[in-house]
Short mmCIF file of C-alpha atoms and ligand atoms in Angstrom, two decimals:
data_model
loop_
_atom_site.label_atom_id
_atom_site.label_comp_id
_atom_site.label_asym_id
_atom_site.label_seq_id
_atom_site.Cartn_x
_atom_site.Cartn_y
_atom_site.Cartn_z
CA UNK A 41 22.36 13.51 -38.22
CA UNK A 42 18.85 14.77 -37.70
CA UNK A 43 16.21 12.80 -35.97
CA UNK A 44 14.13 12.84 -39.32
CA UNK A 45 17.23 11.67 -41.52
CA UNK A 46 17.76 8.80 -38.78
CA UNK A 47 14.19 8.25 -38.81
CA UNK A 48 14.55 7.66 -42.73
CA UNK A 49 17.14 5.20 -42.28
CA UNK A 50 16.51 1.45 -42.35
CA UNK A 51 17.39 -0.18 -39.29
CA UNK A 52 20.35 -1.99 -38.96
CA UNK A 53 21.39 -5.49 -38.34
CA UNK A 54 24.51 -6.81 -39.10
CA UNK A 55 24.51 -9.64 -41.85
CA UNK A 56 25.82 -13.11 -41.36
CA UNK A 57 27.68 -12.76 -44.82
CA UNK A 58 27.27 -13.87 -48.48
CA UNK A 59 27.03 -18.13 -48.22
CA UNK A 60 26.92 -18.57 -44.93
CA UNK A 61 23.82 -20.80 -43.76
CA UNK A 62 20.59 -19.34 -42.02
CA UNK A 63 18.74 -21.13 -39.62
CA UNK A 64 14.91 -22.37 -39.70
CA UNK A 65 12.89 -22.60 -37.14
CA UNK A 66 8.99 -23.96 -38.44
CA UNK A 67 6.15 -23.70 -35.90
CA UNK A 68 3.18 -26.12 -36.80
CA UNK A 69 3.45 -29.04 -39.22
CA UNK A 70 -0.05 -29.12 -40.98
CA UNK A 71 -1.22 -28.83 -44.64
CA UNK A 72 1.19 -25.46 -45.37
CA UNK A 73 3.81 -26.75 -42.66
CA UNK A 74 4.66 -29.97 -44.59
CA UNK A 75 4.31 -28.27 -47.85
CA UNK A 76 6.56 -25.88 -46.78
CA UNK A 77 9.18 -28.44 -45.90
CA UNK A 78 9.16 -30.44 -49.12
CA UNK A 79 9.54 -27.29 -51.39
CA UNK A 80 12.51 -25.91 -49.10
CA UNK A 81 14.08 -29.35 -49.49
CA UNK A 82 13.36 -30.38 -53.10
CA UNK A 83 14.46 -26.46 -54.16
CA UNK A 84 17.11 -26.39 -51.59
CA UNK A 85 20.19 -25.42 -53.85
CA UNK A 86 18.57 -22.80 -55.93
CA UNK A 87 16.68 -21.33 -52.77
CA UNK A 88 20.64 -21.01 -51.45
CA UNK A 89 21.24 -19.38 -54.55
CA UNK A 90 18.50 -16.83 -54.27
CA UNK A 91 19.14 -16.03 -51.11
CA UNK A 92 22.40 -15.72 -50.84
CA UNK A 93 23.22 -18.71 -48.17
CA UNK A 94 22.09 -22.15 -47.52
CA UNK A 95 18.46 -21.82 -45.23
CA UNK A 96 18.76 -25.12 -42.95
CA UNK A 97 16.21 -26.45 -40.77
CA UNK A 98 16.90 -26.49 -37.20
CA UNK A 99 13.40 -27.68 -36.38
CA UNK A 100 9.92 -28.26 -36.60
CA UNK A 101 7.62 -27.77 -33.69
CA UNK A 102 4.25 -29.86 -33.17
CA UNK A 103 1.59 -30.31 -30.78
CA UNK A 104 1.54 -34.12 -30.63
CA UNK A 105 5.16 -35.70 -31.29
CA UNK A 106 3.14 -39.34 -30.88
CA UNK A 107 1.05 -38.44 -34.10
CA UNK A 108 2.90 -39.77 -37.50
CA UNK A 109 4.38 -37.42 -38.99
CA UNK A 110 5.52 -38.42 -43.42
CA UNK A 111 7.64 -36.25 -45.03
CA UNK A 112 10.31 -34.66 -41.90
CA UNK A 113 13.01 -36.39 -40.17
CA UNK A 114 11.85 -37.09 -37.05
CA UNK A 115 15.07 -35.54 -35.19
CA UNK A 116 14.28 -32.19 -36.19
CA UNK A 117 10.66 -32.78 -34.74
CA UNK A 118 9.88 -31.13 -30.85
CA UNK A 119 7.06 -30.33 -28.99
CA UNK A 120 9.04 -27.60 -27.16
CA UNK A 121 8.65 -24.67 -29.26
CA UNK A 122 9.95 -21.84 -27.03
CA UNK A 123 12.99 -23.81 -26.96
CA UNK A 124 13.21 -24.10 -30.63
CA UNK A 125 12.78 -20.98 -31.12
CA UNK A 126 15.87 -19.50 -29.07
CA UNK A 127 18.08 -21.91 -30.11
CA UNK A 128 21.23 -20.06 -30.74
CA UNK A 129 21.69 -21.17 -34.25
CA UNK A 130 18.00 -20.11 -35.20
CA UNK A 131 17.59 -16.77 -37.31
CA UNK A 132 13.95 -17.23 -38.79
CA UNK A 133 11.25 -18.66 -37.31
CA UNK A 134 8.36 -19.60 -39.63
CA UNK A 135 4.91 -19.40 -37.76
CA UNK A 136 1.83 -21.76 -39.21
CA UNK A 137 0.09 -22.75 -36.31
CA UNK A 138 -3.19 -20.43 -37.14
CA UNK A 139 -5.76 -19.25 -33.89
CA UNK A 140 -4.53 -16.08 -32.47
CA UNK A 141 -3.33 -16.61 -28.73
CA UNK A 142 -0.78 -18.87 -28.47
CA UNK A 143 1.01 -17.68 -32.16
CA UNK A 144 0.87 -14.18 -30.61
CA UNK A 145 2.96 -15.78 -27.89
CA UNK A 146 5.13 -17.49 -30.25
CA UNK A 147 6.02 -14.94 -32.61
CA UNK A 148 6.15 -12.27 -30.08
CA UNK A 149 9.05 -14.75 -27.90
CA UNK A 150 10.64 -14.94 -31.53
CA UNK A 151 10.42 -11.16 -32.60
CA UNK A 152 11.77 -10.39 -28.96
CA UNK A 153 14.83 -13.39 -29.06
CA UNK A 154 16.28 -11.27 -32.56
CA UNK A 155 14.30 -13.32 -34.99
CA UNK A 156 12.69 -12.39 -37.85
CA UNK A 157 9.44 -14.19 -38.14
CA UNK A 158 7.74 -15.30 -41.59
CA UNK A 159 3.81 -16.16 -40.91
CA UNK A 160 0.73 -16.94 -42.99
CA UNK A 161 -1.39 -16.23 -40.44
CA UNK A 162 -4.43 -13.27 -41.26
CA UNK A 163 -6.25 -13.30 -38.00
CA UNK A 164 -2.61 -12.86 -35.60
CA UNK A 165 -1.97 -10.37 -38.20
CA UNK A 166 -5.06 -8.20 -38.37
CA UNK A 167 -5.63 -8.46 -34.68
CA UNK A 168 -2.01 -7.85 -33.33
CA UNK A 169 -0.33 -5.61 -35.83
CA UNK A 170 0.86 -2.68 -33.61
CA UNK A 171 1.97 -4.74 -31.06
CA UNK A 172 3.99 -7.32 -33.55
CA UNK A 173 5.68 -4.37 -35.79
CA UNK A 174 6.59 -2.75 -32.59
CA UNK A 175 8.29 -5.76 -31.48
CA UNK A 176 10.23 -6.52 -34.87
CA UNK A 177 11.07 -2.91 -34.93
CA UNK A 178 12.34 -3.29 -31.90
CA UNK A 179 14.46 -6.20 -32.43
CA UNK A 180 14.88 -4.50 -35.87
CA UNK A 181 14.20 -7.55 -37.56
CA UNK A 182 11.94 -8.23 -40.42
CA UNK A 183 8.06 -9.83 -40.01
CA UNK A 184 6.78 -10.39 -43.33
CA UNK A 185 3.02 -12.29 -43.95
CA UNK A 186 2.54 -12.38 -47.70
CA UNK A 187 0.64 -15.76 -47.06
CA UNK A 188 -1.84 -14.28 -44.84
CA UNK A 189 -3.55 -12.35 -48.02
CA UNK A 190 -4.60 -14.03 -50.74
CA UNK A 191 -1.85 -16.85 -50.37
CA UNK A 192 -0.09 -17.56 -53.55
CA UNK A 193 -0.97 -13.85 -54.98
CA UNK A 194 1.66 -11.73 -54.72
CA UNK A 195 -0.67 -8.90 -53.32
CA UNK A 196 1.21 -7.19 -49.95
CA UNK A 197 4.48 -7.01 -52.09
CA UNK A 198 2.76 -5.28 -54.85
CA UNK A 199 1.34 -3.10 -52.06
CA UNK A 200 4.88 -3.00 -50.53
CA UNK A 201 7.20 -2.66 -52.93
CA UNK A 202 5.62 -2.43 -56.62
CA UNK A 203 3.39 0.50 -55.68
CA UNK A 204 5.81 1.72 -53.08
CA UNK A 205 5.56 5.17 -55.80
CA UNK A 206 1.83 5.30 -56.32
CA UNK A 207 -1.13 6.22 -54.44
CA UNK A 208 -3.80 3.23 -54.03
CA UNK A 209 -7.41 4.54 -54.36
CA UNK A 210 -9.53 1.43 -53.75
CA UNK A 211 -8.74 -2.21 -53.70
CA UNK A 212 -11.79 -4.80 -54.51
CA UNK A 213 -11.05 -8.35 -53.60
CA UNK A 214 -12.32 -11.64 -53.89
CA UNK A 215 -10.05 -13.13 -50.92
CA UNK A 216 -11.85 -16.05 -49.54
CA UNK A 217 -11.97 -18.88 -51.84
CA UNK A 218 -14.09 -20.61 -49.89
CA UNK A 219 -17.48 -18.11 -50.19
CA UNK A 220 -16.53 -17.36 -53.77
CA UNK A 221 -16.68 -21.35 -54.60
CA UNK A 222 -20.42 -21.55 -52.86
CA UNK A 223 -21.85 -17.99 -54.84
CA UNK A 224 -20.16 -19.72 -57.96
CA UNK A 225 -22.16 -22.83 -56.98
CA UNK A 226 -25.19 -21.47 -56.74
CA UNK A 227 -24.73 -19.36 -59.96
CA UNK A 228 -23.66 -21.45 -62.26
CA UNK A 229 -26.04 -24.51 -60.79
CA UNK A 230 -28.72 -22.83 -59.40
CA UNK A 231 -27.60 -24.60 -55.93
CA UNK A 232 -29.07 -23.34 -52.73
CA UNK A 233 -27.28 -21.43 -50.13
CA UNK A 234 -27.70 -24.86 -48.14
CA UNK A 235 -26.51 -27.14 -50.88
CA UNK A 236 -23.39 -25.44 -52.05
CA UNK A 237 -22.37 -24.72 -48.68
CA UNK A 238 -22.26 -28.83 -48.00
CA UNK A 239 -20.40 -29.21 -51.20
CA UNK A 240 -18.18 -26.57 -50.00
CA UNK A 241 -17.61 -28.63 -46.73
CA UNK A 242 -17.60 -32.23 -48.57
CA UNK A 243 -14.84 -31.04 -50.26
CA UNK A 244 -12.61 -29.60 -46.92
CA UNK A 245 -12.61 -25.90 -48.14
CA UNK A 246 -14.76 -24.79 -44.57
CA UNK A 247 -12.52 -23.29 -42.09
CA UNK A 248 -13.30 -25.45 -39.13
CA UNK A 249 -15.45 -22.40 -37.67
CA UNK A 250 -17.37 -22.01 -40.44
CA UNK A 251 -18.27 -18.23 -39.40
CA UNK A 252 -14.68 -17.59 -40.08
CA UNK A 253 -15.70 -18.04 -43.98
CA UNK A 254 -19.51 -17.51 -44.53
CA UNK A 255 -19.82 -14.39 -42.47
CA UNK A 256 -17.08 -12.78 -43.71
CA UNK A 257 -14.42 -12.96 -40.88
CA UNK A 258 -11.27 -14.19 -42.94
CA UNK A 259 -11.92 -11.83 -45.81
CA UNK A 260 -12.39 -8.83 -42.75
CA UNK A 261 -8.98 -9.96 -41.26
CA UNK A 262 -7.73 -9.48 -45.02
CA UNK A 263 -9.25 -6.19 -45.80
CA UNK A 264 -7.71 -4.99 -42.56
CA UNK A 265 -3.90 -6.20 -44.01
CA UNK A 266 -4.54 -4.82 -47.04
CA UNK A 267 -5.70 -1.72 -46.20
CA UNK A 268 -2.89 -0.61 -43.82
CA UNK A 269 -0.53 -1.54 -46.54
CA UNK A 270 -2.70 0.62 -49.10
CA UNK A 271 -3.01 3.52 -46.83
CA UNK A 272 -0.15 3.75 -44.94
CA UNK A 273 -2.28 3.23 -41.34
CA UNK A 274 -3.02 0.88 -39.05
CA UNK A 275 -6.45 -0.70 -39.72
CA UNK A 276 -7.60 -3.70 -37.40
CA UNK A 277 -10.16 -6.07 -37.69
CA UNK A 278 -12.47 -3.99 -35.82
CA UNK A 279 -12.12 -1.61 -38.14
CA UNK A 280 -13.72 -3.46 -40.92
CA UNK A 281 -17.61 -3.74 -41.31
CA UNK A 282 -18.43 -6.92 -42.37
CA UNK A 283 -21.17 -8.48 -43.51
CA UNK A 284 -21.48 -12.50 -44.66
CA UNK A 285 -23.08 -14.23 -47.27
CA UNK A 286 -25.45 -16.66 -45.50
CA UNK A 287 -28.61 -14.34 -46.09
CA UNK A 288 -27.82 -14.87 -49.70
CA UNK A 289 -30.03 -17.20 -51.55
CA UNK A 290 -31.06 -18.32 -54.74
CA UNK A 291 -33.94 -16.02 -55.81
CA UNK A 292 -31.02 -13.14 -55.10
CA UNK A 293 -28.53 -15.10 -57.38
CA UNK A 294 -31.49 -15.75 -60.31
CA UNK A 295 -32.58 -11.96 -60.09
CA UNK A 296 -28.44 -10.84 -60.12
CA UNK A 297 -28.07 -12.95 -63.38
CA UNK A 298 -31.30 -12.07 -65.02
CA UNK A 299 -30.16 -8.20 -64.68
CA UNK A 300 -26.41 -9.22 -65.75
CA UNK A 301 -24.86 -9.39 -62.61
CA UNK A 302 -22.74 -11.98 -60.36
CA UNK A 303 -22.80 -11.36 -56.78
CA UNK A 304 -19.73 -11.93 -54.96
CA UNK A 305 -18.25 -11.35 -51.24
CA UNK A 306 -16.21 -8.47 -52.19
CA UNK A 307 -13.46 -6.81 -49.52
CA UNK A 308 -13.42 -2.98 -50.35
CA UNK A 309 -10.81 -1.19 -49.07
CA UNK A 310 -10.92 2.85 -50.25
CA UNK A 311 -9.61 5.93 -49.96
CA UNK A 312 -12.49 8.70 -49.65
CA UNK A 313 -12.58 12.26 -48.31
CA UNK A 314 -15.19 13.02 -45.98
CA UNK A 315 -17.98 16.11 -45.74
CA UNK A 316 -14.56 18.62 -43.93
CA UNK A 317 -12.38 17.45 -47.07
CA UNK A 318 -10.41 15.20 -45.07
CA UNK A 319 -9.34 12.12 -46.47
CA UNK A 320 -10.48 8.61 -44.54
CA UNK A 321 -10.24 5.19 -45.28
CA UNK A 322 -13.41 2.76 -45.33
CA UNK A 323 -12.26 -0.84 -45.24
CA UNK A 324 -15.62 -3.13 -45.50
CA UNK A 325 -16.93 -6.95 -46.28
CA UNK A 326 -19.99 -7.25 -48.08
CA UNK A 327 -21.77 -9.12 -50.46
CA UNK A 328 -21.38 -6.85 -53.56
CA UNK A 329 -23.54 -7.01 -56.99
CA UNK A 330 -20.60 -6.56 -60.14
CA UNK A 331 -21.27 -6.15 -63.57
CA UNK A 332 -20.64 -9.02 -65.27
CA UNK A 333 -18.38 -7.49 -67.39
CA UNK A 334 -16.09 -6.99 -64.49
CA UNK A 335 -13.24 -9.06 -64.48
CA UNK A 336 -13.69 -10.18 -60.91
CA UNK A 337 -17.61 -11.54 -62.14
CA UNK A 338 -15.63 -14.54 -63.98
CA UNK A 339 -13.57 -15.13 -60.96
CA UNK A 340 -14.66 -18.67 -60.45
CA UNK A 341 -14.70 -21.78 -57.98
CA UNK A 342 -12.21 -21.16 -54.92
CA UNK A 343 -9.67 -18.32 -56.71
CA UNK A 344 -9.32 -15.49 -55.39
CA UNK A 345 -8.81 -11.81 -57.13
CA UNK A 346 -7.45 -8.62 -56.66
CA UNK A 347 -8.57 -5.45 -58.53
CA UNK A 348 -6.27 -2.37 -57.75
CA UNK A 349 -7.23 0.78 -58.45
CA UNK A 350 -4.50 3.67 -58.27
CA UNK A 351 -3.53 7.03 -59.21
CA UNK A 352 -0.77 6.59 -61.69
CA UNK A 353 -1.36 2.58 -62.53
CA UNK A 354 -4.39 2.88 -63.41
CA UNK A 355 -6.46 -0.35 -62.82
CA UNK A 356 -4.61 -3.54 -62.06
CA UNK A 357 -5.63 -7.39 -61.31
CA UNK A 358 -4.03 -9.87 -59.73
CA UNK A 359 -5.83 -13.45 -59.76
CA UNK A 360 -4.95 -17.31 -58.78
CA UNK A 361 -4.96 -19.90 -55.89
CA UNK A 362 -5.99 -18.23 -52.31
CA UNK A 363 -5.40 -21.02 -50.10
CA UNK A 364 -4.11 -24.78 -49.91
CA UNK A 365 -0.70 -26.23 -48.96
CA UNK A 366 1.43 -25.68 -51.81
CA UNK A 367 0.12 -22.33 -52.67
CA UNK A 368 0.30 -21.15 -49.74
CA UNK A 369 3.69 -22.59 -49.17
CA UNK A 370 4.58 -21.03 -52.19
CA UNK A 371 4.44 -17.25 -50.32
CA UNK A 372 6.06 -18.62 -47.56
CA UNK A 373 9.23 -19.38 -48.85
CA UNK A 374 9.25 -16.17 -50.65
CA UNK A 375 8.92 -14.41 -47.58
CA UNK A 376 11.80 -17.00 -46.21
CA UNK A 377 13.89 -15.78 -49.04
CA UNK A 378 13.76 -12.58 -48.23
CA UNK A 379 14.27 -12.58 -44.96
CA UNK A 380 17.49 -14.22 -45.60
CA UNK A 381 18.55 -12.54 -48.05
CA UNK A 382 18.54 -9.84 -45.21
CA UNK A 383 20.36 -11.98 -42.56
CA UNK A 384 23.17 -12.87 -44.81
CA UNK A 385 23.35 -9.17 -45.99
CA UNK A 386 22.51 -7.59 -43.09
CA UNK A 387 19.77 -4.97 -41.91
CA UNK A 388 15.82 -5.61 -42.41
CA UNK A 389 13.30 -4.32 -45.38
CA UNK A 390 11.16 -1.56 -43.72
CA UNK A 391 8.51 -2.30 -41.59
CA UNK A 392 4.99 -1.63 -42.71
CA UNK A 393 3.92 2.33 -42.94
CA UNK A 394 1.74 3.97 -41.08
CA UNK A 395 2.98 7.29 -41.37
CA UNK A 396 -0.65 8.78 -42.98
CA UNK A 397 -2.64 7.91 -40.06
CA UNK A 398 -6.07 8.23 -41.71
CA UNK A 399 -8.96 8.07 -39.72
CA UNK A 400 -11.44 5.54 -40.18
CA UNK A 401 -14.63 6.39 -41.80
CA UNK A 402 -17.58 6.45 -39.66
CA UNK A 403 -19.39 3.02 -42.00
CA UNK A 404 -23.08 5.01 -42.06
CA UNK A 405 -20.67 7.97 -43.25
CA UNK A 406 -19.68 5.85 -46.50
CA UNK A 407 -21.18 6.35 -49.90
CA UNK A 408 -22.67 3.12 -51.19
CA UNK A 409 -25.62 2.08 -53.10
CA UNK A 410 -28.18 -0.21 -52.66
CA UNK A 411 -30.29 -3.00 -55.11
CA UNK A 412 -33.55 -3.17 -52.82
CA UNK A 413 -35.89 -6.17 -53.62
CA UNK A 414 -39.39 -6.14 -52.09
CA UNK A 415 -42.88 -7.41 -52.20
CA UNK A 416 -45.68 -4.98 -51.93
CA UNK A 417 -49.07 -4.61 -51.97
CA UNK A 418 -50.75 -4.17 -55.87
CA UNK A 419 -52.39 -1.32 -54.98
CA UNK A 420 -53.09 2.34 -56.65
CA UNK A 421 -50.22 4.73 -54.77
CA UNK A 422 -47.73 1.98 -53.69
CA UNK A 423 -45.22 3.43 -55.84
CA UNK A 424 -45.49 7.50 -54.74
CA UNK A 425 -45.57 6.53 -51.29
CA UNK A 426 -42.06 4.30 -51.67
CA UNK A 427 -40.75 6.96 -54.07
CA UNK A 428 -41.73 9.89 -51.20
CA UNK A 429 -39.98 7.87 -48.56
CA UNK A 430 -36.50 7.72 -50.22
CA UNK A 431 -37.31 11.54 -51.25
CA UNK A 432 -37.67 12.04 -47.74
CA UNK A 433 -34.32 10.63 -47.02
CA UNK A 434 -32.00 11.78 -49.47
CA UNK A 435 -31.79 8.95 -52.02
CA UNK A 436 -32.21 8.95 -55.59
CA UNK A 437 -33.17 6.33 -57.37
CA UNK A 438 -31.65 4.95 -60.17
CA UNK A 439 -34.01 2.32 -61.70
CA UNK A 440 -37.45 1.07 -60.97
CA UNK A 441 -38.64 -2.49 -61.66
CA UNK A 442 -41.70 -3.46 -61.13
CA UNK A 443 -42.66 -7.86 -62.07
CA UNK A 444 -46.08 -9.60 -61.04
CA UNK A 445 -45.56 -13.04 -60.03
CA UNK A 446 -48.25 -15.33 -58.94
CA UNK A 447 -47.75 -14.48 -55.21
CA UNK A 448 -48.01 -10.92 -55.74
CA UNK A 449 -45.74 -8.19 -56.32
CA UNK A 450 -42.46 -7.50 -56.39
CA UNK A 451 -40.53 -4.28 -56.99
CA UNK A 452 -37.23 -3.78 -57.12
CA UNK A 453 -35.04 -0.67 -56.36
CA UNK A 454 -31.56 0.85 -57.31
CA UNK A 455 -30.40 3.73 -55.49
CA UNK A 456 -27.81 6.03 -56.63
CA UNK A 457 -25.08 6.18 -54.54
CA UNK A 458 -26.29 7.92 -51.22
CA UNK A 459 -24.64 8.10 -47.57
CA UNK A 460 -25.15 4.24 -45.92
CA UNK A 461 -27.17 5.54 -43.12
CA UNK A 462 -29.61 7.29 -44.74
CA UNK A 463 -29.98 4.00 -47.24
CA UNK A 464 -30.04 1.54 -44.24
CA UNK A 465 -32.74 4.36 -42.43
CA UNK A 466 -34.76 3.97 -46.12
CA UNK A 467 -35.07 0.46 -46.19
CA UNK A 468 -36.02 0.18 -42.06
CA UNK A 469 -39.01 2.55 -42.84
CA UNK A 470 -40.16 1.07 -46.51
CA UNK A 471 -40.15 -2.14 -44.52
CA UNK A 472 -42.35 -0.49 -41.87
CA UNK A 473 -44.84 0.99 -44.73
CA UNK A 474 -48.23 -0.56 -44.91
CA UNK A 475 -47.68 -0.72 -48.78
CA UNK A 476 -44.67 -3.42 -48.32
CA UNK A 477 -45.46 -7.02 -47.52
CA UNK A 478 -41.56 -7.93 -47.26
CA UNK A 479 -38.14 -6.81 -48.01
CA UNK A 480 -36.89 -9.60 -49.25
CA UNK A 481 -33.24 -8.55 -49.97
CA UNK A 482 -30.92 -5.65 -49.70
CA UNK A 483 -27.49 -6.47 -51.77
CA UNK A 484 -24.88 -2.96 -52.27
CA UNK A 485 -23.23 -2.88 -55.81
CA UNK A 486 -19.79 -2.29 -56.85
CA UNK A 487 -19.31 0.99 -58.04
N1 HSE B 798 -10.85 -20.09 -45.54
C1 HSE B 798 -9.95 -19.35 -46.37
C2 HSE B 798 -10.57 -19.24 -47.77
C3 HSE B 798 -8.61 -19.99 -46.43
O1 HSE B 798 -11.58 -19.89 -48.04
O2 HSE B 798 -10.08 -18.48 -48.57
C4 HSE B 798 -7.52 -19.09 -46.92
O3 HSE B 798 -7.32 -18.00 -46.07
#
C-alpha cells in the first residue's frame, strides 16, 4: 500500500466488542464534574444502548477527598489521579479540572497510557493542541473537546463531521456568555460597564480571573478551536488578536442603538486571500457593531451563537446555553459516547486536520472597518482637514455624522472597509490633529 493510501487510513485500535463495558475515569468533581455523573447515571441504560456497551465509572479524582462531596459514592472518590488514570480497567478518561498545567499533565499521562481523553477544557486546548493530537495520534486514540466551544452547541461536530464536505468561509460567534450577558445589560437597561459587570459577578457567571471573560481571553481560546477545525490548520491562542470589552461604555451602547445597532464581543474566524492571492486565515476577538437585523443582535443574556458562513451551505446558526453544569455536561457525554462507541468497535474517529496549513494573516494586513466617534473643535475647516487625513491614508469613508451637544462637538465616522493598519495609523494621527479634542471610541463592524 502506498504511504498516501496508509496515510488515508484511520488508525487502528482494536475494539473491546459490541456490549462489553468501558471504563471511566473523571478528573475534577466541580459544577460539570458532578453534572456529568448524575446524567451518566440517571441515563445509564440508554447511554449503553447508544454506545454500544455499558460506560462504568472506575473513578473520580479530586483535590481535597476531606471536602463533602453529594451526589458520588465515596469509594470511587481518590485524590491520586495518575493512578486512576492507568488503572488497567480504565479506557476513557474524562478531564474537567480547567487551568492549563497540571490538565496538560493529566491528559498527556492519559493520551500516552492508551486512553482516549474527553475534555471541556478551551484554554488546554487552544494552548496545547499540537502537542495533545500528536500524543492521541500516537496512542491512536481519540481526544475529542466539544465542551470546550460553546458548551451545549453542537459547533466542533458540525465543523467535524456535518461540514466535513464544505468549505467554511467565516465563522462569527458570540461564545462567551458571560460578556454577551453584561453588553445585553447595558443595552437593554442602559447599565454601565461598572454596573452590569457586578450583576454579572452577583450572579457567579465571572470566571474567577475576570480577564479571562472581559478582555476577551476565553472567546480567543475559542476562536483558536474553531478556526483550526474551519481551516484545516493549527491556530493557537497566540494566533488570535483579541481585544475586550471593558473600554466599552454606555455613551457607545446609546450611540450603537440610536444608529440601529447592538454591539457585541464577536469571535471572527475567516478565510481571506492576501495582496499575492494566497489564501490566509485571520482568527480575531473584538467588540463588533451588527446590524440589528442580524440574528446574532437578538442573541441575549448569557447564550451564546454561532453564525456559519460557507461555500455550499450557505449561512447557518447555531444558538443556546454556552456554559453551566448540565449544559456543559450535556457535550461531555456526547463526546463519552463516542468515544465508546469507538472502544467497543474498535479504531478512533480522525484526529483534527491540519492538512491546509494556512498561514496566519499578518492582523494590520486584515480588511476591517471602523465606526470612529470623536469630539472636535466647532471650527470652519475641521471637517477637510479630518477628511484629508483619511485621504492621506487610504480610507474611504462611508458616512459622516456630525451632532452638537452642549459640551461641544461630536463627529462620528464610518470607514469603508480599509487594511487595519492604515485605519489604526488614521485614528493615531486624527487624535494627534489640533482640530480633535478626543477620540472617544473606535468600535469595528461586522461586515
Ligand atoms: N466564562 C465562560 C463564558 C464560560 O462566560 O462563556 C464558558 O466557557
Amino acid at each position: 500500500m502506498s504511504t498516501e493510501a496508509n496515510k488515508l487510513q484511520p488508525a487502528f485500535n482494536p475494539g473491546k466488542g459490541e456490549g462489553q463495558a468501558v471504563g471511566l475515569a473523571i478528573l475534577g468533581y466541580g459544577t460539570v464534574g458532578s453534572e456529568v455523573l448524575r446524567l451518566l447515571n440517571k441515563h445509564s441504560d440508554s447511554l449503553a444502548q447508544r454506545a454500544g456497551g455499558p460506560i462504568q465509572i472506575k473513578g473520580v479524582a479530586v483535590s481535597d477527598l476531606s471536602k463533602p462531596r453529594a451526589g458520588v459514592d465515596p469509594e470511587l472518590l481518590t485524590d491520586d489521579a495518575y493512578s486512576l488514570i492507568n488503572r488497567e480497567d480504565v479506557d476513557i478518561v474524562v478531564e474537567l479540572i480547567g487551568g492549563i498545567d497540571y490538565p496538560r499533565e493529566l491528559v498527556l499521562a492519559a493520551l500516552k497510557a492508551g486512553k482516549s481523553v474527553v475534555t471541556a477544557n478551551k484554554a488546554l486546548v487552544a494552548a496545547h493542541a499540537d502537542e495533545l493530537a500528536a500524543a492521541a495520534d500516537a496512542a491512536k486514540v481519540d481526544l475529542y473537546f466539544e465542551a470546550a466551544v460553546a458548551a451545549a452547541i453542537p459547533v466542533l461536530g458540525m465543523l467535524r463531521r456535518s461540514l466535513a464536505g464544505d468549505q467554511v468561509q467565516r465563522i462569527s460567534g458570540i461564545v462567551n456568555g458571560t460578556t454577551n450577558f453584561i453588553l445585553d445589560a447595558m443595552d437593554s437597561t442602559g447599565a454601565t460597564y461598572e454596573e452590569a459587570f457586578a450583576e454579572a459577578s452577583r450572579l457567579g457567571y465571572v470566571e474567577a480571573d475576570p480577564s479571562a471573560d472581559v478582555e476577551g481571553y476565553d472567546a480567543a481560546s475559542k476562536a483558536a478551536i474553531l478556526a483550526s477545525l474551519a481551516f484545516h490548520t493549527r491556530v493557537k491562542f497566540d494566533d488570535v488578536y483579541c481585544e475586550g470589552i471593558s473600554k466599552i461604555t454606555a455613551d457607545d451602547i446609546k450611540a450603537a442603538k440610536a444608529a440601529g445597532q447592538a454591539i457585541k464581543l464577536l469571535a471572527t474566524c475567516e478565510l481571506i486571500t492576501n495582496d499575492s492571492g494566497e489564501s490566509e486565515i485571520s482568527a480575531r476577538v473584538h467588540p463588533t457593531l451588527v446590524n440589528r437585523s442580524h440574528p446574532l443582535a437578538s442573541v441575549s443574556k448569557s447564550y451564546n451563537a454561532v453564525f456559519v458562513e460557507s461555500e455550499a451551505a450557505g449561512e447557518l446558526m447555531f444558538y443556546g446555553n454556552g456554559a453551566g453544569g448540565a449544559p456543559t455536561a450535556s457535550a461531555v457525554i456526547g463526546d463519552i459516547v463516542g468515544a465508546t462507541r469507538n472502544k467497543v468497535l474498535g479504531g478512533r474517529a480522525p484526529g483534527d486536520n491540519t492538512y491546509a496549513n494556512l498561514a496566519i494573516a499578518d492582523f494590520g494586513n486584515v480588511r476591517t472597518r471602523y465606526h470612529i466617534d470623536m469630539k472636535v473643535e466647532d471650527r470652519t475647516g475641521v471637517l477637510a482637514e479630518i477628511a484629508t487625513i483619511c485621504v492621506e491614508n487610504n480610507i474611504s469613508l462611508r458616512t459622516v455624522r456630525q451632532e452638537q451637544y452642549p459640551t461641544g462637538t461630536r463627529l462620528i465616522l464610518v470607514t469603508h472597509t480599509a487594511r487595519e493598519a492604515d485605519l489604526a495609523r488614521t485614528v493615531d494621527i486624527i487624535a494627534a490633529s489640533s482640530a480633535v479634542l478626543g477620540v472617544e471610541s473606535v468600535i469595528r463592524l461586522a461586515e
